[in-house]
Every structure is written in structure tokens, then in C-alpha cells.
Coordinates of C-alpha atoms and ligand atoms in Angstrom, one line a residue:
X27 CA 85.0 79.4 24.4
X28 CA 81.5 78.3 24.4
X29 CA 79.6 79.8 27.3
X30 CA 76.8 78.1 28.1
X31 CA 75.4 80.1 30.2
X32 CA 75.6 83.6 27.7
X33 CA 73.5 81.5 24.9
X34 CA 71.0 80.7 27.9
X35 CA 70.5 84.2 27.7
X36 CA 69.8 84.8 24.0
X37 CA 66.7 82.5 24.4
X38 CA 64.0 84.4 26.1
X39 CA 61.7 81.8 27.1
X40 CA 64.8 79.8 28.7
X41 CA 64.2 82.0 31.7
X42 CA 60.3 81.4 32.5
X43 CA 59.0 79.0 35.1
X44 CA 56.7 76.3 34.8
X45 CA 54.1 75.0 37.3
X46 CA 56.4 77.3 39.5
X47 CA 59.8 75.9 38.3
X48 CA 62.9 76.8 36.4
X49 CA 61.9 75.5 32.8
X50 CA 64.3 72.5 31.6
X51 CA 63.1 72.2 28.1
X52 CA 64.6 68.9 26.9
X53 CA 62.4 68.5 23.9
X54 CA 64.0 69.9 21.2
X55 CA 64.2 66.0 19.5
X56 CA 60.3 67.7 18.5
X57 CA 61.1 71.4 18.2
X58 CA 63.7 73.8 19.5
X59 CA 63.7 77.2 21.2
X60 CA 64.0 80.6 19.5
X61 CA 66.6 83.0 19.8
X62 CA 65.8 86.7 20.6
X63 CA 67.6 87.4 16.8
X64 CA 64.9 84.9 15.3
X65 CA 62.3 86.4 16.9
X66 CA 63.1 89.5 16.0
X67 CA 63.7 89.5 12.7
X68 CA 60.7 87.6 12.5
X69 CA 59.0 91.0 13.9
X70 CA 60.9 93.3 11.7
X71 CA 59.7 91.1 8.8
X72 CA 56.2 92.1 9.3
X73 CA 56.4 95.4 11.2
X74 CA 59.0 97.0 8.7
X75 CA 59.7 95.0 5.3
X76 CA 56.6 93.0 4.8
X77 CA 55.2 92.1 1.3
X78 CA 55.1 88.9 -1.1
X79 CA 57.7 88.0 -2.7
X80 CA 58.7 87.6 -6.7
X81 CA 55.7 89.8 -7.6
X82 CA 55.9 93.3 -7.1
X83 CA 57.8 95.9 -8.8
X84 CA 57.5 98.3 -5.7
X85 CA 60.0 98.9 -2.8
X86 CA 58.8 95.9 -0.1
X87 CA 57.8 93.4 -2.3
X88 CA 61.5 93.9 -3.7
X89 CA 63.1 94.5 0.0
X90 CA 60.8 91.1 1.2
X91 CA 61.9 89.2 -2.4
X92 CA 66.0 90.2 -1.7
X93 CA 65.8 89.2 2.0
X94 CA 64.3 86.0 1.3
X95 CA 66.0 84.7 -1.5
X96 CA 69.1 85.6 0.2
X97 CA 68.8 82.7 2.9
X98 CA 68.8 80.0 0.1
X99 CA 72.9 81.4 -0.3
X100 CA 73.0 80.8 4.1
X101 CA 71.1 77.2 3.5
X102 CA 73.7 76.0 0.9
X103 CA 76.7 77.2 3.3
X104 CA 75.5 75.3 6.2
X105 CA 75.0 72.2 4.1
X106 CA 78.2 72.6 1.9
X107 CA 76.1 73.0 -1.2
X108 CA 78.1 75.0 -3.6
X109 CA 75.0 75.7 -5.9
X110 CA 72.6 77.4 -4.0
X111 CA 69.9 76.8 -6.9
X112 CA 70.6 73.1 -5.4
X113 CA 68.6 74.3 -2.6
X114 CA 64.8 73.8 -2.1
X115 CA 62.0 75.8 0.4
X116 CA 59.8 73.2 2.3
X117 CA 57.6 74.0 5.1
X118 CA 60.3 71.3 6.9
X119 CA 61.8 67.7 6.3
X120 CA 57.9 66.1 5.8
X121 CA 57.1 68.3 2.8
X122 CA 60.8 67.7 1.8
X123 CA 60.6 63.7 1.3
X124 CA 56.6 64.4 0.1
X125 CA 58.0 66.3 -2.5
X126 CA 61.3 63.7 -3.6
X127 CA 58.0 60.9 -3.2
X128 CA 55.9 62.8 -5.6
X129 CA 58.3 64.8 -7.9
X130 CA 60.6 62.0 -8.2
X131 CA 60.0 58.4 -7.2
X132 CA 56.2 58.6 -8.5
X133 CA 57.3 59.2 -12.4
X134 CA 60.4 56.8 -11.7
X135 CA 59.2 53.9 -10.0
X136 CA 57.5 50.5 -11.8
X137 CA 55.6 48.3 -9.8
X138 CA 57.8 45.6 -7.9
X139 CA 60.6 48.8 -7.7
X140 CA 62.0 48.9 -3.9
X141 CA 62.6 51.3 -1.6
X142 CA 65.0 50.6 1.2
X143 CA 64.2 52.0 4.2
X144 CA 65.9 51.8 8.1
X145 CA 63.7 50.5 10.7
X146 CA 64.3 53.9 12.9
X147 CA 62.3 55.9 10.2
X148 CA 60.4 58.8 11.2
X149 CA 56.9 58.4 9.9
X150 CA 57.5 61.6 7.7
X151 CA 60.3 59.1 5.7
X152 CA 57.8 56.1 5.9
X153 CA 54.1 57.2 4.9
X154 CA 55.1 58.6 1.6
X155 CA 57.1 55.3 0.7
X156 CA 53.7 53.9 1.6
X157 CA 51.9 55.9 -0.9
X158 CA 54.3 54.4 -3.4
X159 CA 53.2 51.0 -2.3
X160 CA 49.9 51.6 -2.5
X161 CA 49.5 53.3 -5.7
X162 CA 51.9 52.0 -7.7
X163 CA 52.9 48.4 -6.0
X164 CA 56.3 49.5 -5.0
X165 CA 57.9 47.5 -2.3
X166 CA 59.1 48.4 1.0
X167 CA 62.3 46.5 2.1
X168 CA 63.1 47.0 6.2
X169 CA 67.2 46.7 7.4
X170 CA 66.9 46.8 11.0
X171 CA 69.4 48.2 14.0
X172 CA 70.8 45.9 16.3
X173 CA 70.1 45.9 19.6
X174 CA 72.3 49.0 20.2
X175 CA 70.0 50.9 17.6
X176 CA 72.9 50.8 15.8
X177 CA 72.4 50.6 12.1
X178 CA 75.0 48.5 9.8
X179 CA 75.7 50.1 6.7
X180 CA 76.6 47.2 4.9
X181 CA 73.5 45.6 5.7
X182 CA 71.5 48.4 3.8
X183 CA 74.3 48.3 1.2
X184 CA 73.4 44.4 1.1
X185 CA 69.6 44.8 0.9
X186 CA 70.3 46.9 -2.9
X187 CA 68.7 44.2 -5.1
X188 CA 68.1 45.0 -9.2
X189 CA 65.0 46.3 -8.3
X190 CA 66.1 49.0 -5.5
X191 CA 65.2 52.6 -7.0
X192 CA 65.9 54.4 -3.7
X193 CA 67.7 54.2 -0.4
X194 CA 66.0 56.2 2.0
X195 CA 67.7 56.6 5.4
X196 CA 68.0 59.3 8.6
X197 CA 71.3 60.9 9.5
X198 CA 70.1 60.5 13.6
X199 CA 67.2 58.6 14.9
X200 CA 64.9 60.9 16.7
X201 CA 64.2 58.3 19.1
X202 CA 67.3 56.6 19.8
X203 CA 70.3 59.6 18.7
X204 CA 71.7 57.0 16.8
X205 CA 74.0 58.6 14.0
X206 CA 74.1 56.5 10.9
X207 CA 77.1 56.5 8.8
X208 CA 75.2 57.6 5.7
X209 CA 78.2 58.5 3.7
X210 CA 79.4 54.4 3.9
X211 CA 75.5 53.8 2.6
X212 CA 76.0 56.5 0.3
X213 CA 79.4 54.7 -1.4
X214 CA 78.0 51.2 -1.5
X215 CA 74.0 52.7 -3.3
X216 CA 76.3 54.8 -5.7
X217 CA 78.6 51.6 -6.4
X218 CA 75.0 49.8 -7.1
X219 CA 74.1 53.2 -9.1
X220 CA 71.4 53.7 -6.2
X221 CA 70.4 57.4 -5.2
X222 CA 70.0 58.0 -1.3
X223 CA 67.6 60.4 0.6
X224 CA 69.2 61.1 3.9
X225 CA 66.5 62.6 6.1
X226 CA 68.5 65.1 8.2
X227 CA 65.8 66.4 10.2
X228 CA 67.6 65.4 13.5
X229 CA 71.0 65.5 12.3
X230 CA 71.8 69.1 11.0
X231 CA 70.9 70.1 14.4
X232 CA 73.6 68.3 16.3
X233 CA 76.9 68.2 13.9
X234 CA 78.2 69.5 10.8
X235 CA 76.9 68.1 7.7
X236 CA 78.4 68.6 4.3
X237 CA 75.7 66.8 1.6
X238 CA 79.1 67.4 -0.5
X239 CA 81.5 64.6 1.7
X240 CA 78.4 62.4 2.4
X241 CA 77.6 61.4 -1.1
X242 CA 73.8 62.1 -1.1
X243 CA 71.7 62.7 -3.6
X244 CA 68.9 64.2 -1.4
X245 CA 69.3 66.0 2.1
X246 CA 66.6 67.3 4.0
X247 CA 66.3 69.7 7.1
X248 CA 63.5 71.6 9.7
X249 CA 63.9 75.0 10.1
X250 CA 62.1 74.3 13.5
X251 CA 64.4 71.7 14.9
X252 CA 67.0 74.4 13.9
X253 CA 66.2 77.6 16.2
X254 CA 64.5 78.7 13.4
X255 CA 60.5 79.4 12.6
X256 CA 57.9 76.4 12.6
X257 CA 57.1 75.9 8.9
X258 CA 60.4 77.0 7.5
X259 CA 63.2 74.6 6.3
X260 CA 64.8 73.3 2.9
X261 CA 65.5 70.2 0.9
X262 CA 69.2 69.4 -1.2
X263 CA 68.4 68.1 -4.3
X264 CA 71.7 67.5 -6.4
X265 CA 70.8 69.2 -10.0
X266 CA 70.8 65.8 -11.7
X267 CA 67.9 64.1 -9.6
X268 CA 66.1 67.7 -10.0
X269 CA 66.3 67.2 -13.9
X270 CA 64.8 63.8 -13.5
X271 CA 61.9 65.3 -11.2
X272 CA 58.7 66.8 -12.5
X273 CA 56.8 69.4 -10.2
X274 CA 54.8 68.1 -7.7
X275 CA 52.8 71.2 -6.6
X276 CA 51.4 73.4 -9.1
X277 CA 50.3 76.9 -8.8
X278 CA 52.0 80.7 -9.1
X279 CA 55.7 81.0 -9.2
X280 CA 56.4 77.6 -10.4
X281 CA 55.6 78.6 -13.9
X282 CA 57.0 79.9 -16.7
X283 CA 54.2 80.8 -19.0
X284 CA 50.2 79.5 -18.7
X285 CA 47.4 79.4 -21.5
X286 CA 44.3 77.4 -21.6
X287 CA 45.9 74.8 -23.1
X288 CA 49.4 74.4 -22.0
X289 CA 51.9 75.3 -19.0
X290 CA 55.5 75.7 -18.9
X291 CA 57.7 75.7 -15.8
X292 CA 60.0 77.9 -14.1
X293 CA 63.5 76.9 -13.9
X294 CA 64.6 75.2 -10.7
X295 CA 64.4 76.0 -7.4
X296 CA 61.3 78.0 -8.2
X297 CA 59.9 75.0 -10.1
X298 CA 59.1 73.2 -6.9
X299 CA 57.9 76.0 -4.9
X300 CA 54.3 76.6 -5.8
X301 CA 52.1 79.8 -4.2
X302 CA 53.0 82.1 -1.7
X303 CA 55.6 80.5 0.6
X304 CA 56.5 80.8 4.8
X305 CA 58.5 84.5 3.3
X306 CA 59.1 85.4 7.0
X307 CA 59.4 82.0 8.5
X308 CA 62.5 81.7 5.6
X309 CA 64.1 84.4 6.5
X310 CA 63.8 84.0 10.2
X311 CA 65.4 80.7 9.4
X312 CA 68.0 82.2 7.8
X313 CA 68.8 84.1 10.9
X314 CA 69.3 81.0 13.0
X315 CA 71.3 79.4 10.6
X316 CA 73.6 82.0 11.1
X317 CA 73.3 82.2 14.5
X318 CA 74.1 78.7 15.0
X319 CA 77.2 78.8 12.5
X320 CA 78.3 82.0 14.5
X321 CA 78.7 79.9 17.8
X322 CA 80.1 77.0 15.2
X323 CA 78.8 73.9 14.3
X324 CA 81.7 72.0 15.9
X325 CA 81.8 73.7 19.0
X326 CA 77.7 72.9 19.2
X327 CA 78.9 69.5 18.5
X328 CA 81.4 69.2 21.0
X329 CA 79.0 70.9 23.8
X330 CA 76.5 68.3 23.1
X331 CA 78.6 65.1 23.4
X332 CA 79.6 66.2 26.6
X333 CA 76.3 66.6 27.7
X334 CA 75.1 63.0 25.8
X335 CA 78.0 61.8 28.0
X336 CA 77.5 62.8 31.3
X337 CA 73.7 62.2 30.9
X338 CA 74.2 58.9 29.9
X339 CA 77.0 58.3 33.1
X340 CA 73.8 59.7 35.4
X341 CA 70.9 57.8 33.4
X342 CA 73.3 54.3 33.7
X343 CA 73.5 55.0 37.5
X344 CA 70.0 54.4 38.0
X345 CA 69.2 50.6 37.5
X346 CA 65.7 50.7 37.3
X347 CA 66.0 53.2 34.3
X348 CA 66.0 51.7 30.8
X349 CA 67.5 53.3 28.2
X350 CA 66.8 52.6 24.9
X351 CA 69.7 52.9 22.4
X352 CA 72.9 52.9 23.6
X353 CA 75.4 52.6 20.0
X354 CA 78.6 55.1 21.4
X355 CA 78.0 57.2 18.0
X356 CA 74.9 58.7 18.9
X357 CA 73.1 62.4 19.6
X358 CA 72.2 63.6 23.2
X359 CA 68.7 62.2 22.7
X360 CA 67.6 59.4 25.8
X361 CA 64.6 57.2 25.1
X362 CA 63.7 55.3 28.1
X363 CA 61.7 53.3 30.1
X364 CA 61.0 52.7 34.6
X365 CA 61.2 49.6 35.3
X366 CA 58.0 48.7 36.8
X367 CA 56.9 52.4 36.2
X368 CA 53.8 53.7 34.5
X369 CA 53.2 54.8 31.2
X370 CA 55.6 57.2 29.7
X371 CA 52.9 60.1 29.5
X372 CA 52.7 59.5 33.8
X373 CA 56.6 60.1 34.4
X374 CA 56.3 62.7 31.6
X375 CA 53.5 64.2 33.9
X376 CA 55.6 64.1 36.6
X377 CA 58.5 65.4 35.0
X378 CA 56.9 68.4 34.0
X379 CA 55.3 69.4 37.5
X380 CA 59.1 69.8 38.2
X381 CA 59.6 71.8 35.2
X382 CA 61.1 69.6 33.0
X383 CA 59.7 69.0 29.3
X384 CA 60.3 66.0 27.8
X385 CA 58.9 64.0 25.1
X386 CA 56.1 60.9 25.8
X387 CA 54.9 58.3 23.0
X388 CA 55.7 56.6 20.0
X389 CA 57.6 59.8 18.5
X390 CA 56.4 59.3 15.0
X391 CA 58.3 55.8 14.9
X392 CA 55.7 53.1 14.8
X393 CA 58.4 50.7 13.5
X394 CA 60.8 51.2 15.4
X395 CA 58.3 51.0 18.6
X396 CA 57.3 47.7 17.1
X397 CA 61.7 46.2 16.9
X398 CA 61.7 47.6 20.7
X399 CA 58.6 45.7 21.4
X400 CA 57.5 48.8 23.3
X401 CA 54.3 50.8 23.2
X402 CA 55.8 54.0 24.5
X403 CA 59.0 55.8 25.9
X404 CA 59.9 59.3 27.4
X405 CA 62.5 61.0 25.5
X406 CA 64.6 63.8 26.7
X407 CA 66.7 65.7 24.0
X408 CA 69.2 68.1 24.0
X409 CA 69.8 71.2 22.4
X410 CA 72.6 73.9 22.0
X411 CA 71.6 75.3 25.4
X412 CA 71.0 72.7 27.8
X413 CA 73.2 72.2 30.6
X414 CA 74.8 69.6 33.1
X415 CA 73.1 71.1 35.9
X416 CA 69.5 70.3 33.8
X417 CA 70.6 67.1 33.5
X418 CA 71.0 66.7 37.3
X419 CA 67.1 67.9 37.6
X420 CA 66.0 65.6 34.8
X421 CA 67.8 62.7 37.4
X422 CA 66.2 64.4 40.4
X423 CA 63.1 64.2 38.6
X424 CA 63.2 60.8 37.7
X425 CA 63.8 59.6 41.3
X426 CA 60.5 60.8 42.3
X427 CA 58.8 59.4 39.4
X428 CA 60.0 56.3 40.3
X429 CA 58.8 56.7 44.1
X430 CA 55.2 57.5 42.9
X431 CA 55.0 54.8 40.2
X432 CA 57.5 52.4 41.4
Ligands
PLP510 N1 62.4 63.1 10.4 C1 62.8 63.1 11.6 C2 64.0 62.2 12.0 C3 62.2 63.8 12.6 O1 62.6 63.8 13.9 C4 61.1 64.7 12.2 C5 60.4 65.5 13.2 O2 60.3 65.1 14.4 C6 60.7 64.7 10.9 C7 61.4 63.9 10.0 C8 59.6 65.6 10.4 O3 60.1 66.9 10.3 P1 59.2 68.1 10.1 O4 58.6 68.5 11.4 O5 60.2 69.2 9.6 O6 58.2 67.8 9.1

């Protein structure tokens, strides 16, 4: 059974107060709460078995080396990659598509080459698509959502021209929850013999994924949206994309062998992991990944959409509440609007003097702001640990934001 209320209480910081109020921390769309397990192994990693990794020949460095190698194994199990060597350490999803931008598209791409892209991109999954168009004249083609935020696969399928070299699509907006069906894109691109960047940044958070059953070619994650450490997370990159890539950071570790006049490259993963990496972060990550397999992907799943529908039941009962995105296949993430209200960062304001974080602003998704024709919207999100009950305080909370600004 999942008891809600028992995972409240492996989350320290779940129990503070703000401005003199039970914290209701529905911001996790930007980055989630730690479990005591994280944060501990996060302690024992530099109290106990500290040292870099791959270098030394003495006890830590080896201890540090085995501990954090041994989370790529945990990464490839929560993703349903078979071949953990499939599996590369980012800093999070930005680094991720940075490196597929530079390592792959760059050496790959002619000008007048297209990239496909959703109109509920995160800017991490749009600015380094621009580089591409700047640099090298590739071209940026837009499929947008209908007015649901729902995104029609077949209308990214149908935007594949001759000259599309990548599709490059979320899993879950990050403003609107909307889940795409990215393994439909995925089976029209690989008819077209397109590859597809899914940017699971959102997604892996809320539902089981399996890289394996959704046809990708590259899958990105945050260790920080995950329970896990801020700079820690990972990148799927099926092996034959990696063989077309060259590295796109250079430094220690990546190599093979360096002379004044020549380099050779370690073999991948390594390849694209240059200089000392986030060791403890990665192997704090590892820990949540675990932890949040140990309560079960499904069952997070299931507790979510329960919560998604009972806030949406409350959110629809107030009329002068506008939510953005309301597609049935979506995560328990709310974007909305007052009617006649403020800015979003005044009810955000007011929502936290009640203890309640949300999110205020254009959430990285300029875009998508623009297809809404909105400057700005509060966003609650859930996580693993949020309840009805904080729901009910989010509403309460909204009432009197509505009363002051209204
Ligand atoms: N993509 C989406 C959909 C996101 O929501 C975010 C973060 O908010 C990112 C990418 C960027 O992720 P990271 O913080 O791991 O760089």
C-alpha cells in the first residue's frame, strides 16, 4: 500500500514551517525534495568514502570509483536500458541535449537541415537547437499543441520533410503536464529513418519509462527533479547514435592516450565525460533512484493521478481560476491564471505567506508563453509526497488571493 503519509516522513524538510506555516512544497515541476537516504549518503560520501574517481590506485579513490560507477547499472534499470555503457553522466537534462547538440547534430547537420521541435519545449531543448541555427543555418520547424496542450503525434510525424535530421520532443510539458505519446513520434521519425531526442526531464519523475518500448534514440533525465542531488542526472544514448558522435567536452578521463601532437579517446561512456564529475551528487542519485523504484514507479504513478484528479475537480470549481492545459493524459502539474488577478509572482506571494511554494513566470518556455498569449502563470506541481489535504490549502490559498487582487 502506498502510505502517504510514512514517505512524508522520509523527507526532512517536509516538516518545517514557513512564514509560520506547514510547508506545502508544490514546486517540484523545478526541483524536488530530498530524502533522508539521499542526504545521507550524500554525507557518508564525503565524511567516510571520499576521493576522485578512475585515478587512484589506493583504497578511497577505488571505494569512491566502485560506488559511482555502480549507479550507471541503477540508471539503465530505471530506464530499461539493457547496456548500461548506453548510459551517460550529465550535470542534468540541459547538459544532456547540449551534449546530443554538440557531439552529434553539429558534425551531422548541413545548412538548410531541420530540426523539429514541439512548441512546449523547455528552453534547455530550444537554445541549443538555436546554436545550430545560428552557426550552421539549420532550421527550426515548430508543431504546436492544440488548445488542450495536447500535442498530435501525427502532426510532428507530418512535419518530417527530406531535410529533417532530428525530432526533438518532451515526454511531459513542464508547464502544462501534458504527456506526449513519444513512442507514436518515435514509429512514424523511424519509418522516415528520423532519430528522436525525448527530453524526459519532467517525465521520468511521474511514470515509468522504458527508452526500450518508446523507440528513442536519445532520453534524457535530472537527477534533481528525481529526489536526487542538484547537478546529478544522465543521458540514453542508443550505441549506434554514440558511434556517430564525436566528444563534445575535452579534458581527463575522456582519453585514451595524449601527445603533443595527437589525442585518442576513451571508449564510451567515459568518452563523453570530461574532468572530474558531480562523484557524490551521482551516487546520491543513485540512492533515490532506488528509493523511488523501492516505493515503485507504478504505484508513484497511480498516487499522482489521483492527486492530478482531484486537484483538477477543486481547481475547475473555482470559475475565476484559469487553468492552462487541460489534455486528460497529463502529469499533476497546474498552470494557471485569476481572472482579473495580479501578476502570477503577486498570488505566488500570497501563496507562500500561507506556506505554499509554487512556481511564478514563464518556466523556461518562452514559446509556449507566446501560443498561450500569456506573459506569466503560477504553476503548482506535484511530487511523490504531496497530498489531497495540500491540495485543499493550495484552494484555500487561492481564495484569498483572489479577495486581495480580485
Ligand atoms: N526540460 C524540461 C521539460 C524541464 O522541466 C527542465 C527543468 O525545469 C529541463 C529540461 C532542464 O533540466 P535541468 O535542470 O536538468 O538542466
Amino acid at each position: 500500500m502506498y502510505d502517504v503519509n510514512a514517505i512524508r516522513r522520509d523527507f526532512p524538510i517536509l516538516s518545517r514551517e514557513v512564514n509560520g506555516k506547514p510547508l506545502v512544497y508544490l514546486d517540484n515541476g523545478a526541483s524536488a525534495q530530498k530524502p533522508q537516504v539521499v542526504i545521507d549518503a550524500i554525507t557518508k560520501g564525503y565524511a567516510e568514502e571520499y576521493a576522485n574517481v578512475h585515478r587512484g590506485l589506493h583504497y578511497l579513490s577505488n571505494l569512491a570509483t566502485e560506488k559511482y560507477e555502480g549507479v550507471r547499472g541503477i540508471i539503465a534499470r530505471f530506464l530499461g536500458v539493457k547496456d548500461e555503457e548506453e548510459i551517460v553522466y550529465t550535470t542534468g537534462t540541459t547538459m544532456g541535449i547540449n551534449l546530443v547538440a554538440y557531439g552529434w547534430a553539429m558534425p551531422n547537420l548541413e545548412p538548410g537541415d531541420e530540426i523539429v521541435l514541439s512548441v512546449m519545449e523547455h528552453h534547455a531543448n530550444i537554445v541549443p537547437w538555436h546554436f545550430l541555427r545560428e552557426r550552421q543555418g539549420a532550421v527550426i520547424k515548430w508543431v504546436d499543441v492544440d488548445s488542450t496542450g495536447w500535442l498530435d503525434p501525427q502532426k510532428v510525424i507530418d512535419a518530417i520533410g527530406p531535410r529533417t535530421k532530428l525530432v526533438a520532443v518532451t515526454h511531459c510539458s513542464n508547464v502544462l503536464g501534458s504527456i506526449v505519446d513519444v513512442r507514436a513520434i518515435c514509429d512514424g521519425a523511424r519509418a522516415k529513418g528520423v532519430p528522436v531526442l525525448v527530453d524526459g526531464s519532467q517525465a521520468a519523475v511521474h511514470m515509468p519509462v522504458n527508452v526500450a518500448e518508446i523507440g528513442c534514440d536519445f532520453y534524457a533525465v535530472t537527477g534533481h527533479k528525481l529526489y536526487g542531488p542538484s547537478a546529478s542526472g544522465a543521458i540514453w544514448i542508443s550505441r549506434k547514435r554514440m558511434d556517430e558522435m564525436r566528444p563534445f567536452m575535452g579534458g581527463g578521463d575522456m582519453i585514451r592516450e595524449v601527445t603533443r601532437d595527437s589525442v585518442t579517446y576513451n571508449d564510451p561512456p567515459m568518452k563523453f565525460e570530461a574532468g572530474t564529475p558531480g562523484i557524490v551528487q551521482q551516487i546520491g542519485l543513485g540512492v533515490a533512484l532506488e528509493y523511488m523504484m523501492g516505493l515503485g514507479m507504478t504505484n508513484i504513478a497511480a498516487h499522482e493521478a489521483s492527486l492530478r484528479d482531484y486537484a483538477r475537480a477543486r481547481l475547475d470549481g473555482l470559475n475565476w481560476v484559469q487553468v492552462q492545459g487541460t489534455t486528460r493524459d497529463k502529469a499533476a502539474i497546474f498552470s494557471f491564471t485569476l481572472d482579473g488577478a495580479g501578476h502570477a509572482h503577486d498570488i505566488s506571494t500570497i501563496l507562500d505567506k500561507r506556506g505554499v511554494a509554487v512556481r511564478a513566470g514563464q518556466h523556461c518556455a518562452g514559446p509556449l508563453m507566446d501560443h498561450l498569449g500569456l506573459n506569466a502563470t503560477c504553476r503548482a506541481s506535484f511530487g511523490l509526497y504531496n497530498t489531497t489535504e495540500e491540495v485543499d490549502v493550495l484552494v484555500d490559498a487561492l481564495e484569498l488571493a483572489h479577495e486581495l487582487l480580485g
